[in-house]
Short mmCIF file of C-alpha atoms in Angstrom, two decimals:
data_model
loop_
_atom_site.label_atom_id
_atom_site.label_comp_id
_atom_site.label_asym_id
_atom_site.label_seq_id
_atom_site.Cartn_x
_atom_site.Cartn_y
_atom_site.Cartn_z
CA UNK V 258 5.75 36.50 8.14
CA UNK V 259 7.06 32.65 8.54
CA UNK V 260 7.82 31.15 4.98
CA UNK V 261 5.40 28.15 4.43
CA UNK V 262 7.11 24.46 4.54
CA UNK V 263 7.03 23.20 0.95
CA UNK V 264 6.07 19.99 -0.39
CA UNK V 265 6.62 18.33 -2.91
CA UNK V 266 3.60 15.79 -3.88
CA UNK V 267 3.61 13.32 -6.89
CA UNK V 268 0.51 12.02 -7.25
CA UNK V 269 -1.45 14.43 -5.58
CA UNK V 270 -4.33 14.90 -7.77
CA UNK V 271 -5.49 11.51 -7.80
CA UNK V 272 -5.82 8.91 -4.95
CA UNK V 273 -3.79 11.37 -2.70
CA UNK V 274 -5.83 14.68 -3.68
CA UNK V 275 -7.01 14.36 0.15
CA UNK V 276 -3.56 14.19 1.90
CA UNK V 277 -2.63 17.30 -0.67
CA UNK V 278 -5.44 19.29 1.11
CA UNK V 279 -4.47 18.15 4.36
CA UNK V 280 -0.74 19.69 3.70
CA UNK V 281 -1.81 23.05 2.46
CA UNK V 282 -4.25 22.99 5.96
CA UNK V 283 -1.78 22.39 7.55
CA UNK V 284 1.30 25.24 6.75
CA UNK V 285 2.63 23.35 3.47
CA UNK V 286 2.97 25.33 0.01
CA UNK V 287 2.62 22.11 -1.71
CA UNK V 288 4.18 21.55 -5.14
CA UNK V 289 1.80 19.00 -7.18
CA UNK V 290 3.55 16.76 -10.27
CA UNK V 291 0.48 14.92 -12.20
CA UNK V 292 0.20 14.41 -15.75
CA UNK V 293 -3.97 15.31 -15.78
CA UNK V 294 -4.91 18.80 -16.26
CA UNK V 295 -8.38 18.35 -15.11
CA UNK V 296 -7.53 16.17 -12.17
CA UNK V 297 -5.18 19.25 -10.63
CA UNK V 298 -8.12 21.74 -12.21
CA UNK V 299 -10.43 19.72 -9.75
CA UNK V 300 -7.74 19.75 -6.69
CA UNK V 301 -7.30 23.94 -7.44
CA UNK V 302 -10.86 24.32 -6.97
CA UNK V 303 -11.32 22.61 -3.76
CA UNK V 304 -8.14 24.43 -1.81
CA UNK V 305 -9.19 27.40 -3.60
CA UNK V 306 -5.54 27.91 -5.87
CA UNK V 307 -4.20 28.98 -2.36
CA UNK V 308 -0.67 27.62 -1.80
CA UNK V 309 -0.84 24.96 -4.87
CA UNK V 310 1.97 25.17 -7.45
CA UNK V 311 0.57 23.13 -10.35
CA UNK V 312 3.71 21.25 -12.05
CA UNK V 313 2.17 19.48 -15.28
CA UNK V 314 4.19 16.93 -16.01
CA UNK V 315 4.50 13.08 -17.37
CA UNK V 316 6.73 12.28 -14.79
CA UNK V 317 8.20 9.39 -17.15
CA UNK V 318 10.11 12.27 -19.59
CA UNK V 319 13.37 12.18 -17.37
CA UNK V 320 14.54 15.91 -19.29
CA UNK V 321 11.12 17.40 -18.71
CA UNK V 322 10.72 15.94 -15.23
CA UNK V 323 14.40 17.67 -13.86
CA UNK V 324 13.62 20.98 -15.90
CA UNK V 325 10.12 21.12 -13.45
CA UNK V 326 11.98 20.49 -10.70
CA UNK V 327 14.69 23.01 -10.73
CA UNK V 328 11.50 25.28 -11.68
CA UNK V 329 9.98 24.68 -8.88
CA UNK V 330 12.72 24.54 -6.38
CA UNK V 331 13.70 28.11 -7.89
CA UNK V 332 10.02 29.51 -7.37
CA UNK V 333 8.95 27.79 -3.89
CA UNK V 334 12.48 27.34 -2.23
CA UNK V 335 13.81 24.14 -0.56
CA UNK V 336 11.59 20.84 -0.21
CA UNK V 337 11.07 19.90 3.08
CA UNK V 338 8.79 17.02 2.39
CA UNK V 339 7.98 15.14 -0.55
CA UNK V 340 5.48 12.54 -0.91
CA UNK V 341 5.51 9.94 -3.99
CA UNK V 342 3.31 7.43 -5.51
CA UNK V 343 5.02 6.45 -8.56
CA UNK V 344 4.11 3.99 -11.09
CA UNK V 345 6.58 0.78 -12.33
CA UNK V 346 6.97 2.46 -15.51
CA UNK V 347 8.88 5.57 -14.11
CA UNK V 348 11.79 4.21 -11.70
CA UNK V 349 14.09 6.92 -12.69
CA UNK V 350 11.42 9.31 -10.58
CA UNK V 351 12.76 9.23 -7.40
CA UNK V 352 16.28 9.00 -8.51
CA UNK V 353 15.56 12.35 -10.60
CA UNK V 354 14.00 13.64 -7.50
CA UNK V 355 17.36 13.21 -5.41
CA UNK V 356 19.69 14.63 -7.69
CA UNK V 357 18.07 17.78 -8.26
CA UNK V 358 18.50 18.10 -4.25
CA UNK V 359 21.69 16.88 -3.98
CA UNK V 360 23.64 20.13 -3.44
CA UNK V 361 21.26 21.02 -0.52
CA UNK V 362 22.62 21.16 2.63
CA UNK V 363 19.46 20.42 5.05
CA UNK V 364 17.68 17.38 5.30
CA UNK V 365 14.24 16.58 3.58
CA UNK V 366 11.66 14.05 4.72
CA UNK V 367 10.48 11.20 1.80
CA UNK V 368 7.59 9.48 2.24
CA UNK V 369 7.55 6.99 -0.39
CA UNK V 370 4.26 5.27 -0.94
CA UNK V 371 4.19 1.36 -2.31
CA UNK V 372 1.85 -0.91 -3.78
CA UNK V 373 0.84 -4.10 -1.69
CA UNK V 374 3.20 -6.07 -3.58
CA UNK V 375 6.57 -5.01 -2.86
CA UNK V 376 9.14 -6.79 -1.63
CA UNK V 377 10.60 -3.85 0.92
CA UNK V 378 13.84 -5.50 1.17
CA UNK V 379 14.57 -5.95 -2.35
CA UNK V 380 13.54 -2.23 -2.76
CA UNK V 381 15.81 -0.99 -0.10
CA UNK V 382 18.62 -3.22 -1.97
CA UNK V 383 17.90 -1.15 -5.13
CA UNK V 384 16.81 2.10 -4.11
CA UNK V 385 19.86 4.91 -4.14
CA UNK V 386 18.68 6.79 -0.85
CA UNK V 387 20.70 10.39 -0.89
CA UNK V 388 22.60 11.08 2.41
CA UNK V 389 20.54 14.27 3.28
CA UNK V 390 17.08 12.41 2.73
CA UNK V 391 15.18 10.78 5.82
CA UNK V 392 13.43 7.52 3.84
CA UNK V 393 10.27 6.28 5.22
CA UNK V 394 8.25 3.59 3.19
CA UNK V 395 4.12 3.44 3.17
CA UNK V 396 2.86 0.28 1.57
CA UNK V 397 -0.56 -0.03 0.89
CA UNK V 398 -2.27 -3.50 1.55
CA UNK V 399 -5.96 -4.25 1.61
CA UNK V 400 -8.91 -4.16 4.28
CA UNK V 401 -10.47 -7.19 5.43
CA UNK V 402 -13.77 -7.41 6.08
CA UNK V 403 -16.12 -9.98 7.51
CA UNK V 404 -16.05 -13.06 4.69
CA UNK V 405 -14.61 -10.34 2.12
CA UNK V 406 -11.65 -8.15 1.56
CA UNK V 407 -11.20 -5.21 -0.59
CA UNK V 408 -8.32 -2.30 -1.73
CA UNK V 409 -8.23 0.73 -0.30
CA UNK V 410 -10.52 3.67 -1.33
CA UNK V 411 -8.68 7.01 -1.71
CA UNK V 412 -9.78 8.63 1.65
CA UNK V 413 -8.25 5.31 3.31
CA UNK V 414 -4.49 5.93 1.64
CA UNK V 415 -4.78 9.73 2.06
CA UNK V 416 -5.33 9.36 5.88
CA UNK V 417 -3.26 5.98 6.18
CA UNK V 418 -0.04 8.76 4.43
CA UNK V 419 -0.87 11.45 7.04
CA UNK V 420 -0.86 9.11 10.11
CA UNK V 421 2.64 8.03 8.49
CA UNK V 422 4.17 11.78 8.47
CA UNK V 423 1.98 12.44 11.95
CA UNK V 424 3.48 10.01 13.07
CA UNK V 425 7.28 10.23 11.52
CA UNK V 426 6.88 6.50 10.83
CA UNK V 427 9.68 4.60 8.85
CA UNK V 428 7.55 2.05 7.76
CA UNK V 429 3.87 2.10 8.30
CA UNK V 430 1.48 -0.42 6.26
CA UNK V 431 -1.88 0.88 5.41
CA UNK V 432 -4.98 -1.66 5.76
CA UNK V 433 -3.04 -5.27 6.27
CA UNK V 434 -0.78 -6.98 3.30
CA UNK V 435 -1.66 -10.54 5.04
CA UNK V 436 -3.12 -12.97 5.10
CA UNK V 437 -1.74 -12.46 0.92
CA UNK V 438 -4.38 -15.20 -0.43
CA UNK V 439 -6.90 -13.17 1.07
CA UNK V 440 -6.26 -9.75 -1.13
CA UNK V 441 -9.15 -8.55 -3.57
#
């Protein structure tokens, strides 16, 4: 039997509970960090617990976050993909992330989702981008419609992330980020 691809999702349980279904359709154990025990009780229920590892965790508690990690890499085996929507408050997330992969020999895939406000290039000046990881940015902008605009709902980002990793995009903006004045 072929071993699954795993992924590793933070976020998943929320705005991007759709693109964590679409990975475990779609040959991905997927490993799930969120801080909300009903949130990943509701995301259990609708893949039916099959190929979900729940990792409970507030993402912000640096020690707690790397002893998840090294639990999960030990259970479900090497990351292949990993998927993040982190908040401001926790910019040590991704750097945590990268060390506990750092003596890994194969490549992994980060898609690493953004708000509509970043400033990419001041990001890429600041982010600390191991050599083994392939970094691909999705920022998520608005939609535009008729004499209105409005954010994203969560379907939108969810399928806006998949056409990103479909795709193999580097950068890919969900919705548009401009005209700016004209955001929500």
């Amino acid at each position: 039997m072929d071993q699954l691809k795993h992924a590793l999702v933070v976020g998943g349980t929320g705005m991007l509970a759709d693109l964590t279904i679409w990975l475990v359709k779609n040959g991905y154990h997927v490993s799930v960090i969120a801080r909300d025990n009903s949130k990943m009780e509701n995301l259990m229920k609708r893949t039916g617990k099959h190929n979900i590892t729940p990792v409970l965790v507030d993402y912000r508690e640096d020690k707690d976050l790397r002893y998840k990690l090294k639990e999960v890499y030990q259970i479900n085996g090497k990351i292949d993909l990993i998927v993040a929507w982190v908040h401001s408050n926790a910019e040590s997330v991704l750097e945590i992330i990268a060390d506990e992969l750092t003596n890994t020999i194969y490549y992994w895939d980060l898609f690493h989702v953004l708000g509509s406000s970043t400033d990419l290039e001041d990001l890429k000046k600041t982010i600390n981008i191991h050599e083994n990881c392939i970094y691909h940015t999705i920022q998520l902008g608005f939609i535009l419609e008729e004499n209105h605009s409005r954010w994203l709902t969560n379907k939108e980002i969810s399928e806006g992330v998949i056409e990103a990793i479909k795709n193999n995009k580097s950068n890919h903006v969900v919705g548009v980020i401009e005209p700016w004045e004209c955001r929500p």
